[in-house]
Short mmCIF file of C-alpha atoms and ligand atoms in Angstrom, two decimals:
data_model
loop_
_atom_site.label_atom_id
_atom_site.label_comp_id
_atom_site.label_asym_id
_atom_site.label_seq_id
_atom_site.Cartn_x
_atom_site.Cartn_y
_atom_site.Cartn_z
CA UNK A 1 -26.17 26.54 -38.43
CA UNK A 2 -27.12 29.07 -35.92
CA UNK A 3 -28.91 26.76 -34.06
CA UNK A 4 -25.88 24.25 -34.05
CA UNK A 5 -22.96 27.05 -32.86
CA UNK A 6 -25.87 28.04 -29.96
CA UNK A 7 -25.44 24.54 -28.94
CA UNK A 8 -21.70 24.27 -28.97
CA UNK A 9 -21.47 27.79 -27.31
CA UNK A 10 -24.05 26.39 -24.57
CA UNK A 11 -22.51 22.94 -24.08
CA UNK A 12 -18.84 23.64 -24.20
CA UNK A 13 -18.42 25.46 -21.10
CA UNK A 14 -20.17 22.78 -19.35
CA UNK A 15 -18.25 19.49 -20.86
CA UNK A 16 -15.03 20.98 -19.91
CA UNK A 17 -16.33 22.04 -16.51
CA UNK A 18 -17.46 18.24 -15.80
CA UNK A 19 -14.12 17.29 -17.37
CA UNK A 20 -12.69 19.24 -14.94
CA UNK A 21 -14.30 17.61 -12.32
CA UNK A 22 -14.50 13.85 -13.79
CA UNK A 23 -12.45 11.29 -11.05
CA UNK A 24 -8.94 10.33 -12.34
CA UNK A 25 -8.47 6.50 -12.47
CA UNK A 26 -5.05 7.06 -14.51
CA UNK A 27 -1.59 6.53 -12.71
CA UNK A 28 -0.14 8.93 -15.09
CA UNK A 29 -1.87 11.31 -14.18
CA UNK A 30 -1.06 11.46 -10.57
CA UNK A 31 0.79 14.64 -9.64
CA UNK A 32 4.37 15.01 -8.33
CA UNK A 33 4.71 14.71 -4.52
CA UNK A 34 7.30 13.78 -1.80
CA UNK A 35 4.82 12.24 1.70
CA UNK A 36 6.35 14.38 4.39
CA UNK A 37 9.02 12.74 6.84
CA UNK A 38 7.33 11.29 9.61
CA UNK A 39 10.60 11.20 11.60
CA UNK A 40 11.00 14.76 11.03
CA UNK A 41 8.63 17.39 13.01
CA UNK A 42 6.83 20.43 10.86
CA UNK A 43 9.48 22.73 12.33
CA UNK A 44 12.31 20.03 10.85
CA UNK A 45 14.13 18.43 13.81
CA UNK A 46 14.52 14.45 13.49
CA UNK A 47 13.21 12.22 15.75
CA UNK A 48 15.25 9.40 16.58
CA UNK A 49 13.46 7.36 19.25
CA UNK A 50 10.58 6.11 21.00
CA UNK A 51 10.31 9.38 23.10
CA UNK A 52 10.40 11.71 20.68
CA UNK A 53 7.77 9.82 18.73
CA UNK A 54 6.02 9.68 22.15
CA UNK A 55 5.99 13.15 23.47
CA UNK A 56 6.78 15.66 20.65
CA UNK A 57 6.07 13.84 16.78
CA UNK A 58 2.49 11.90 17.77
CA UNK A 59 0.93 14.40 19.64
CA UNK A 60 1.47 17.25 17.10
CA UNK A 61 0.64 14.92 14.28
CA UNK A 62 -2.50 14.06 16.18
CA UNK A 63 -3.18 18.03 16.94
CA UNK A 64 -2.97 18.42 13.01
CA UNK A 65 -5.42 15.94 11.97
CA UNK A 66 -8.05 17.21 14.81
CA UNK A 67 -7.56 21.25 13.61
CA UNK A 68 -7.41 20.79 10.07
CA UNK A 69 -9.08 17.29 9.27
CA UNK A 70 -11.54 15.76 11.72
CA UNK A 71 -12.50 18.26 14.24
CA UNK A 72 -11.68 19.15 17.66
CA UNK A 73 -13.83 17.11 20.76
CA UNK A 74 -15.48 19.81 22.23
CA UNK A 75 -14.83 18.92 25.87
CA UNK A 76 -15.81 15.70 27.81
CA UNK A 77 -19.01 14.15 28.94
CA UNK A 78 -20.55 14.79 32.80
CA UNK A 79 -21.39 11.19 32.82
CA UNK A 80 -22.20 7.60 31.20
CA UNK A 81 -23.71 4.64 32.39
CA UNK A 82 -24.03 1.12 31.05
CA UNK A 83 -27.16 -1.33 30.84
CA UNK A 84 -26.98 -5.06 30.20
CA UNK A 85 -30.50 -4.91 28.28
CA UNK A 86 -30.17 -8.45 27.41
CA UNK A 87 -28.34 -11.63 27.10
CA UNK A 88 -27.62 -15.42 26.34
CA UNK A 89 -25.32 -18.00 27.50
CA UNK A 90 -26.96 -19.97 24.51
CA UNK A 91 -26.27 -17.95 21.27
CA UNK A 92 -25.17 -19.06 17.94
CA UNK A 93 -25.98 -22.87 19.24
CA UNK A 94 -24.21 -22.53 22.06
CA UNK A 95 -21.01 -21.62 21.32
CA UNK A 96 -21.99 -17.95 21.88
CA UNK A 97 -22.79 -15.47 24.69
CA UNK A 98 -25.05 -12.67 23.69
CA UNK A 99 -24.93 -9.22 25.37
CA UNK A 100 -26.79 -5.87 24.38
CA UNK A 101 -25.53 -3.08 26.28
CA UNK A 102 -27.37 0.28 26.61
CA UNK A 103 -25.01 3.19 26.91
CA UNK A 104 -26.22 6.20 27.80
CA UNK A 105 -24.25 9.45 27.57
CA UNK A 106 -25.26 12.30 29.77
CA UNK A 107 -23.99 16.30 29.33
CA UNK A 108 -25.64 19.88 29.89
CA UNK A 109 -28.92 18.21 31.10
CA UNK A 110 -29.21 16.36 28.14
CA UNK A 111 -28.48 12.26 26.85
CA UNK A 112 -27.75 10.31 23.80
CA UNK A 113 -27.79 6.40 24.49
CA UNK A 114 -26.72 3.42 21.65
CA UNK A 115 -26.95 -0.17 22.15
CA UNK A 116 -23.31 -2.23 22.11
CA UNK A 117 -24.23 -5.74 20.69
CA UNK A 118 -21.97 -8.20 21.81
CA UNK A 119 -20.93 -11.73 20.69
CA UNK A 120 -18.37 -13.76 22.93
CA UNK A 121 -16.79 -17.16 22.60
CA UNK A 122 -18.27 -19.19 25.35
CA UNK A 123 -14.97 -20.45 26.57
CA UNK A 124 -14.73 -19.11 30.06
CA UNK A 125 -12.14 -16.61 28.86
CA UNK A 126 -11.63 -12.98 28.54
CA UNK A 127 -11.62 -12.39 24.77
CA UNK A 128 -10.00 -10.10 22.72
CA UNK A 129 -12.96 -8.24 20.61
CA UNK A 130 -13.61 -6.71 16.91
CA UNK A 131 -15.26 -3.46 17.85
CA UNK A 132 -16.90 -1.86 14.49
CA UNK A 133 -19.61 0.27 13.59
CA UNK A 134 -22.45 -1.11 11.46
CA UNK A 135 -24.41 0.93 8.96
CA UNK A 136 -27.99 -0.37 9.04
CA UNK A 137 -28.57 -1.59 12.45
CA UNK A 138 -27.42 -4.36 14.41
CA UNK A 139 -30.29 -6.71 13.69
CA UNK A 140 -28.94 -6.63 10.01
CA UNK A 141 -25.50 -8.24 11.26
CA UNK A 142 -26.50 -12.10 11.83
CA UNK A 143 -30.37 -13.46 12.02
CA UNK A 144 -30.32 -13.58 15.55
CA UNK A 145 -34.00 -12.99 16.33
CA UNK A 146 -32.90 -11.88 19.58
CA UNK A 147 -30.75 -8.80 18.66
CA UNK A 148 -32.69 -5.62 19.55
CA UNK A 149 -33.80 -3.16 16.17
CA UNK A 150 -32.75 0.11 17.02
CA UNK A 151 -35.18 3.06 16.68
CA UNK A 152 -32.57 5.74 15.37
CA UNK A 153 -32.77 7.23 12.21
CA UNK A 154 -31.36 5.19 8.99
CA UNK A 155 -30.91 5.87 5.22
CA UNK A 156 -33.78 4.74 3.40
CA UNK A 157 -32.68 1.34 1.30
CA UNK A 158 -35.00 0.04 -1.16
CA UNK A 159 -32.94 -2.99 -1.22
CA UNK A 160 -33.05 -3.54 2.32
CA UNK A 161 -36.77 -2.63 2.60
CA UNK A 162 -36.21 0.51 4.68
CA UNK A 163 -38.35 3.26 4.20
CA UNK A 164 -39.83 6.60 6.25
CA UNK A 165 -35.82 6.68 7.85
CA UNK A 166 -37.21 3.56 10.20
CA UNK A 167 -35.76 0.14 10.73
CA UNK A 168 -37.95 -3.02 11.00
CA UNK A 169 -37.70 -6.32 11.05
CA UNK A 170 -37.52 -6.69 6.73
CA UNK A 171 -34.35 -5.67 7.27
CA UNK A 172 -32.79 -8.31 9.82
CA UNK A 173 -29.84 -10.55 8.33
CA UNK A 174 -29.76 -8.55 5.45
CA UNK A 175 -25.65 -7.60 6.37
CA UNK A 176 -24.93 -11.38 7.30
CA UNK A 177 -22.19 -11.49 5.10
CA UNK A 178 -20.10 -8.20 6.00
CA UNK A 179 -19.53 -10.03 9.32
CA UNK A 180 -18.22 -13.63 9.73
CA UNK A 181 -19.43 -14.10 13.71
CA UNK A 182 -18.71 -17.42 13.20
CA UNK A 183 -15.38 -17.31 11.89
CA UNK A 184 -14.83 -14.88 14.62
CA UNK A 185 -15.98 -16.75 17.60
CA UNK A 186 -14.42 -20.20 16.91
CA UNK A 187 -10.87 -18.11 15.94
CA UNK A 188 -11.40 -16.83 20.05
CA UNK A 189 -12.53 -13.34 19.50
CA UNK A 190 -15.52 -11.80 20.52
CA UNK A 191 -17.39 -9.19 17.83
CA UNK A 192 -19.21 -5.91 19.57
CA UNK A 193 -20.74 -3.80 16.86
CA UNK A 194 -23.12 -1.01 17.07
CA UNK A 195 -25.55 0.70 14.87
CA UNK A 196 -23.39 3.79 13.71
CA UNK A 197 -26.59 6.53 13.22
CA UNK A 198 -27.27 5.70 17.45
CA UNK A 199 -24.59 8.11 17.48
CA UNK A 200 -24.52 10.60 14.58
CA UNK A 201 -26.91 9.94 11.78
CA UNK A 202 -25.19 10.07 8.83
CA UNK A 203 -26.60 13.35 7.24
CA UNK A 204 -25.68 16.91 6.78
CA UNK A 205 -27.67 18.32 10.32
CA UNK A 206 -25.88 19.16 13.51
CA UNK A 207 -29.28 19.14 15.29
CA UNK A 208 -29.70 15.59 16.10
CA UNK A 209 -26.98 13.07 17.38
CA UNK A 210 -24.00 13.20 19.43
CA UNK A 211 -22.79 16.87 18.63
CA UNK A 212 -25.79 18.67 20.69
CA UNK A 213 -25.05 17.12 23.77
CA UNK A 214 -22.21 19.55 23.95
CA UNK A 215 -23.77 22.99 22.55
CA UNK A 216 -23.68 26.03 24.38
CA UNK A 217 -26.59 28.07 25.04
CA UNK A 218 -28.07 28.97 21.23
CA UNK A 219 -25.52 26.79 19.12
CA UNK A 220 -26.77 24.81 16.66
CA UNK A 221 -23.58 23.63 14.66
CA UNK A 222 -20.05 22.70 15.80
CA UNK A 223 -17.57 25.78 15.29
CA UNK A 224 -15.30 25.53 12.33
CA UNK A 225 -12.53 23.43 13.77
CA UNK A 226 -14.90 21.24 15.85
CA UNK A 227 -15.78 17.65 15.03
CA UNK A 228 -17.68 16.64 12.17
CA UNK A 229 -19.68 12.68 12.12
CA UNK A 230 -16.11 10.82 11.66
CA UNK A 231 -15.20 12.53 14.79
CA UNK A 232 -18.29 11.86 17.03
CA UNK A 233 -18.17 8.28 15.76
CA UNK A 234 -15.05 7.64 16.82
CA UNK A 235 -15.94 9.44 20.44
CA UNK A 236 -18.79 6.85 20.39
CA UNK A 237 -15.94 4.16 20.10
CA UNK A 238 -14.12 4.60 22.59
CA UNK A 239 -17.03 5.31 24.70
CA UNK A 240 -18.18 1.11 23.86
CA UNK A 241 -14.43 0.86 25.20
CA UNK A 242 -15.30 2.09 27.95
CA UNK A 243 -18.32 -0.08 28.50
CA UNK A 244 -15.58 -2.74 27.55
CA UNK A 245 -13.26 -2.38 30.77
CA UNK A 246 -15.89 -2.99 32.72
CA UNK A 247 -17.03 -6.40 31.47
CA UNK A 248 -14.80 -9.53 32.82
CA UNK A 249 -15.49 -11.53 29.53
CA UNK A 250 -13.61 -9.29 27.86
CA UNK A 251 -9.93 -8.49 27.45
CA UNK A 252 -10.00 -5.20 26.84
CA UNK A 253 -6.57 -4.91 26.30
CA UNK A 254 -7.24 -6.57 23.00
CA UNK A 255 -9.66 -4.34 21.42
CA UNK A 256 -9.39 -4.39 17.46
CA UNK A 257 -10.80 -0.92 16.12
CA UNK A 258 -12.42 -2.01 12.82
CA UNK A 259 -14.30 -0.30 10.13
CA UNK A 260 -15.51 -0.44 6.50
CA UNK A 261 -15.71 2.77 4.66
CA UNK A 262 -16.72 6.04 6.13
CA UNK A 263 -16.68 3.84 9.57
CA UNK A 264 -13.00 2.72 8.64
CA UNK A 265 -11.58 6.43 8.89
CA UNK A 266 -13.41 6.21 11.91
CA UNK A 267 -12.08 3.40 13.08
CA UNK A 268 -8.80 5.03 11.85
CA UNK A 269 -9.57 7.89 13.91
CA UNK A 270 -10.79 6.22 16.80
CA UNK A 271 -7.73 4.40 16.78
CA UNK A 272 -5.53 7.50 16.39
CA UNK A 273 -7.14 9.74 19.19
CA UNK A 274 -7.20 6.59 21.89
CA UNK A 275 -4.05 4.51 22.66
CA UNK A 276 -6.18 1.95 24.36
CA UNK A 277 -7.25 0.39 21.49
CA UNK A 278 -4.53 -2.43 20.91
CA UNK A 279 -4.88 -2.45 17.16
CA UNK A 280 -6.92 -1.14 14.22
CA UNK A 281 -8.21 -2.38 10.62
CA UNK A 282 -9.23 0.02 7.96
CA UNK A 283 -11.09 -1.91 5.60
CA UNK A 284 -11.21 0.16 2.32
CA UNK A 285 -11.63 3.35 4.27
CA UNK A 286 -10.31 5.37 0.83
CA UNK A 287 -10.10 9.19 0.95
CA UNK A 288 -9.91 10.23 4.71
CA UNK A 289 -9.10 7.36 5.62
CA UNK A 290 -6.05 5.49 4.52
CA UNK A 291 -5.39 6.45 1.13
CA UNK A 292 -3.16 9.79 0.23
CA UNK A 293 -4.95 12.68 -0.18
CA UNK A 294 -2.41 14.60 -2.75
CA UNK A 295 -2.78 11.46 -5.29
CA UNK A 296 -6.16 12.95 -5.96
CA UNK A 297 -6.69 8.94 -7.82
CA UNK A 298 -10.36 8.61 -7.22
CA UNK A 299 -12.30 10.04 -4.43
CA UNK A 300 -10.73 13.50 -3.75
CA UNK A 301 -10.89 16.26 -0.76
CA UNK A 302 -13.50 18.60 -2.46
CA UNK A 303 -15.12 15.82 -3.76
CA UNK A 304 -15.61 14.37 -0.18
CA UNK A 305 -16.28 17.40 1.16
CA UNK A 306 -19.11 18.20 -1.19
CA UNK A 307 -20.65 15.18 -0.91
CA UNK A 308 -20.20 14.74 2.49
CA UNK A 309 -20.28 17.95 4.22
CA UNK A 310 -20.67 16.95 7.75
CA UNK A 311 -17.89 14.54 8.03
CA UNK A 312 -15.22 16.40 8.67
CA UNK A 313 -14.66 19.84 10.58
CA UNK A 314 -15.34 22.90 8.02
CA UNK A 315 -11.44 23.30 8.39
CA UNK A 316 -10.93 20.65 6.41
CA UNK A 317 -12.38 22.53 3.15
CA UNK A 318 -9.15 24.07 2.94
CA UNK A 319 -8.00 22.01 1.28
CA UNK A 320 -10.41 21.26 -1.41
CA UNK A 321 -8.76 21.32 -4.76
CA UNK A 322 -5.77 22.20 -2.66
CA UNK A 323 -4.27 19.08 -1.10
CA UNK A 324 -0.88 19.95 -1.53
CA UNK A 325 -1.27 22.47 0.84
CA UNK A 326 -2.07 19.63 3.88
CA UNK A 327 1.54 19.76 6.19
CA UNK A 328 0.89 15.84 6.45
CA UNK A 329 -1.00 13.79 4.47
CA UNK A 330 -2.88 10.53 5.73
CA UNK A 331 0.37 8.43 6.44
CA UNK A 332 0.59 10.85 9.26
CA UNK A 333 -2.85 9.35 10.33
CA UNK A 334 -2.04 5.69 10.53
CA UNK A 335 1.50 6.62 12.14
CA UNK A 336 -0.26 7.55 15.37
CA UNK A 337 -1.03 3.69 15.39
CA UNK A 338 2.27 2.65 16.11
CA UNK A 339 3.49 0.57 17.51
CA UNK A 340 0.48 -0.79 17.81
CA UNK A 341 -0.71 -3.48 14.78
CA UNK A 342 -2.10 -1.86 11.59
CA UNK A 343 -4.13 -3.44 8.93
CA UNK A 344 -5.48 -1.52 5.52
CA UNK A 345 -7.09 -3.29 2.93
CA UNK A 346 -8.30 -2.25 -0.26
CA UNK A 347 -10.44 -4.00 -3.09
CA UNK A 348 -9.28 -4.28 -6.88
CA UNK A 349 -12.91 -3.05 -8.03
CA UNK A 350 -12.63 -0.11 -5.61
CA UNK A 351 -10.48 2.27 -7.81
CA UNK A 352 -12.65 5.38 -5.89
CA UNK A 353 -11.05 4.86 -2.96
CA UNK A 354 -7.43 4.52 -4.96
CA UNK A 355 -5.93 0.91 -3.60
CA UNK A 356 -2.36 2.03 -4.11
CA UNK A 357 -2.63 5.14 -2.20
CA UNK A 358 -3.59 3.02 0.65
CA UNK A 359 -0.85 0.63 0.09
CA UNK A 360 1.86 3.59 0.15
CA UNK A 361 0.19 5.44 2.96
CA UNK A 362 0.99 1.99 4.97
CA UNK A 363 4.23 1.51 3.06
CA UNK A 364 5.21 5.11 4.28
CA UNK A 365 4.93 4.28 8.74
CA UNK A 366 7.39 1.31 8.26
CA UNK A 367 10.06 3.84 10.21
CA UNK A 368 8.07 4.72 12.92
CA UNK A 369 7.39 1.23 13.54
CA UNK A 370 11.06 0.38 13.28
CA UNK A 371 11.88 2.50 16.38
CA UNK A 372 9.86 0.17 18.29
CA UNK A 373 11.74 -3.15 16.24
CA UNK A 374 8.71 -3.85 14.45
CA UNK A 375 8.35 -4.71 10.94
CA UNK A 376 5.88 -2.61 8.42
CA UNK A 377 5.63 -2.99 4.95
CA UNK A 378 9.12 -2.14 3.41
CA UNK A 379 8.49 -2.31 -0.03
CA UNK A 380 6.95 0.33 -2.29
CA UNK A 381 5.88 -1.98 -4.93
CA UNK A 382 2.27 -2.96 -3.69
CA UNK A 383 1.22 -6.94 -3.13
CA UNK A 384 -0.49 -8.78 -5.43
CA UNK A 385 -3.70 -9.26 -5.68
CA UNK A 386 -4.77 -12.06 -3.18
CA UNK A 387 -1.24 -12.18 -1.51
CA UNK A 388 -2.03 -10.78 1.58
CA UNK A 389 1.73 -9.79 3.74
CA UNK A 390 0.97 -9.82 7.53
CA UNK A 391 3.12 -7.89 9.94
CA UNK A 392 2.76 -5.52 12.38
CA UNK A 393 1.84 -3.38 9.80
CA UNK A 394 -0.36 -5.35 7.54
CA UNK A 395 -1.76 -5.15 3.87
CA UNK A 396 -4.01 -6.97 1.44
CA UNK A 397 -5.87 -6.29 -1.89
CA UNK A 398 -8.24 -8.70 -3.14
CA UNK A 399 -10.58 -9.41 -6.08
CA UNK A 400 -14.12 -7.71 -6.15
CA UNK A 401 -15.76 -4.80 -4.92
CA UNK A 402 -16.02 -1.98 -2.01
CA UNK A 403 -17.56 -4.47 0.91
CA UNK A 404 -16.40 -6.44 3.50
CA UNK A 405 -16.07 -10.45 2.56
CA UNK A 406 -15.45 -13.42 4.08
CA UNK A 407 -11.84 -13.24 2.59
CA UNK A 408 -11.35 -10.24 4.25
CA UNK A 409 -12.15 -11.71 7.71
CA UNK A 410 -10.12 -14.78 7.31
CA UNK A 411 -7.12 -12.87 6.76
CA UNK A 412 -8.15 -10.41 9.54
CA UNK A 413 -8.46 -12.95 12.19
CA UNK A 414 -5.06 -14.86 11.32
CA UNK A 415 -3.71 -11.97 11.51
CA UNK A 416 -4.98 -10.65 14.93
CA UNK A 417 -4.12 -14.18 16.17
CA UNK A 418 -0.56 -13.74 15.85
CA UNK A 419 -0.30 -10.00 16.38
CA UNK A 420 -2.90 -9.29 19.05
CA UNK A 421 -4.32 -12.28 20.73
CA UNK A 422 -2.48 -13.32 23.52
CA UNK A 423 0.03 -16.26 23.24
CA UNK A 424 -1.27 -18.92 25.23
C1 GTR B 501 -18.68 6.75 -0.54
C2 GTR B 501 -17.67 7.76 -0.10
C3 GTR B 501 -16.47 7.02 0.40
C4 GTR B 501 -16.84 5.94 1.36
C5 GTR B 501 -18.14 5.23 1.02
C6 GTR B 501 -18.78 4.42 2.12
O1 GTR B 501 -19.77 7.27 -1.19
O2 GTR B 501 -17.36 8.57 -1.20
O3 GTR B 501 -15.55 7.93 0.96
O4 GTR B 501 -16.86 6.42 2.64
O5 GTR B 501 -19.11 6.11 0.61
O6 GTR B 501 -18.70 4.75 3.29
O7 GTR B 501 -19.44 3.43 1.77
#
């Protein structure tokens, strides 16, 4: 009996601390919340036009999300230079051109350089591009023997036969199906992708990647309201931009920010913090990303935060446990897209990263896009499953699992033909 009220003493207190802590998949159980006004500013005057979205809304909606959520840039680089490393007029059969481009980013005497690989439609014409990170290399994209395996640290994947944190060739091809080149290049696009840990590995140490570049003398971590790995990845973006101006096959003012995941709110990001990218996709980019933080359905802030504790600046853990406290939650994010086009996307199976918290965060920009006369999603009830709607603001769900299908592409490239590509 003893032994029995010992174990109920012991276990108790830690059942109802996991319970505490278990995910919450149930709509019920959503708490109360109004999403702030994005046509009113935090100290309450409306906006009523372009301008005022332009010059006083945006830019203190972006200031928020760089204090409080993703980190503050810490200044600018002294230099970067680009290197054609390699390249095809004959890829894919022909109906490619290859490029790898080394980009190397110089500042305080010290360089960081990751490879842009780059698939254009061999059609004598500047292309609009996909531009997204990928997470295992970008010889695991297509099984182009061609494509250059990076020598940056990776996560170890059984699956993929990476071991020791080093790529190799056992794991080229093995992300063929996250990326639908083909699809791409006969729909007129070019892809560029790039091997996201060439710019911040994805781990929890400040001593190896982008951020050292810019340390002081003696500084070994960002300060507490400087970028964490979503911000550096999204520097790295728009740093492949601006590899992108330069090259004639390309129309760079068509660049499509795109990204699965952790490299969706980067993508997200990267799309927020540089107007010249002409549109973005977040493809189930969940908590930090699209979804709405003060749903707490699925992945939460102190979850996140835990987890991931370099992703985001240490301001951000304010707000673990706490997200009603955030002035704006992530709608506020993808408004700094407009009026440029917006796609989210979310996955039935991928309840973590709370589908219908995406939807509404979408849902919720439809006003700043109508100062511009463009159409977002107007209703609150969410799209069936496999009915994608497609305006400037843009929304799917389909069947399956967190990933990036074939499905998903299809719809992305109709899309981007009508809203970004330009007419002929
Ligand atoms: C999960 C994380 C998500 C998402 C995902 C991914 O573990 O909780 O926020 O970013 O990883 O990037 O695949």
């Amino acid at each position: 009996m003893k032994r029995i009220l010992f174990y109920i003493l012991i276990t108790y207190p830690i059942c109802m601390a996991t319970a505490q802590f278990e995910p919450n998949y149930d709509e019920t159980k959503v708490p109360k919340f109004e999403a702030s006004d994005l046509l009113t500013t935090f100290d309450g005057k409306k906006v009523n036009d372009t301008s005022g979205w332009e010059n006083t809304r945006r830019p203190e909606l972006y200031h928020f999300f760089e204090e409080q959520v993703y980190g503050k840039v810490p200044g600018k680089l002294d230099s970067l230079s680009f290197e054609v490393v390699e390249g095809s007029t004959e890829a894919l059969g022909g109906k490619a051109i290859r490029k790898q481009i080394e980009v190397d980013m110089f500042k305080n005497g010290k360089s960081l350089s990751f490879h842009i690989l780059l698939y254009l439609p061999n059609n004598g014409k500047a292309s609009p591009i996909f531009l997204g990170y990928n997470f295992y290399g970008n010889h695991t994209i297509t099984d182009d023997s061609n494509v250059i395996i990076s020598n940056a640290w990776a996560m170890d994947n059984e699956d993929f036969g990476i071991s020791d944190n080093t790529l190799t060739k056992a794991s080229r091809g093995v992300r063929t199906h996250r990326w639908a080149i083909e699809k791409i290049i006969d729909g007129g696009f070019g892809l560029a992708t790039i091997y996201y840990g060439e710019v911040d590995p994805d781990k929890n140490d400040f001593s190896d990647g982008l951020h050292r570049l810019f340390y002081e003398e003696g500084q070994t971590n960002p300060k507490a309201d400087e970028w964490g790995s979503i911000a550096a990845w999204a520097f790295g973006m728009s740093r492949a931009l601006d590899y992108l101006e330069t090259d004639s096959d390309v129309d760079a003012h068509r660049v499509i920010s795109f990204g699965h995941s952790r490299l969706g709110k980067a993508a997200l990001w990267a799309g927020a913090s540089d107007q010249r990218f002409a549109a973005v996709i977040s493809n189930n980019s969940g908590c930090g990303g699209a979804a709405l933080s003060k749903r707490k359905f699925g992945e939460t802030v102190g979850r996140i935060n835990a987890r991931f504790p370099h992703w985001f600046s240490d301001t951000f853990t304010a707000y673990n446990d706490n997200e009603e406290a955030l002035a704006i939650d992530q709608h506020g994010l993808l408004a700094q897209i407009a009026p440029r086009p917006l796609y989210v996307a979310s996955a039935e199976d991928d309840q973590w990263a709370d589908p219908r918290g995406e939807y509404l965060s979408a849902h919720y920009v439809t006003p700043v896009y109508q100062l511009y006369g463009k159409k977002g999603l107007a209703r609150t009830k969410m799209p069936q499953t496999g009915s994608p709607v497609h305006h400037t603001v843009a929304y799917h769900i389909r069947t399956g699992k967190h990933d990036v299908t074939e499905y998903d592409w299809e719809q992305y490239i109709s899309w981007a033909k009508k809203f970004v590509a330009k007419e002929e």
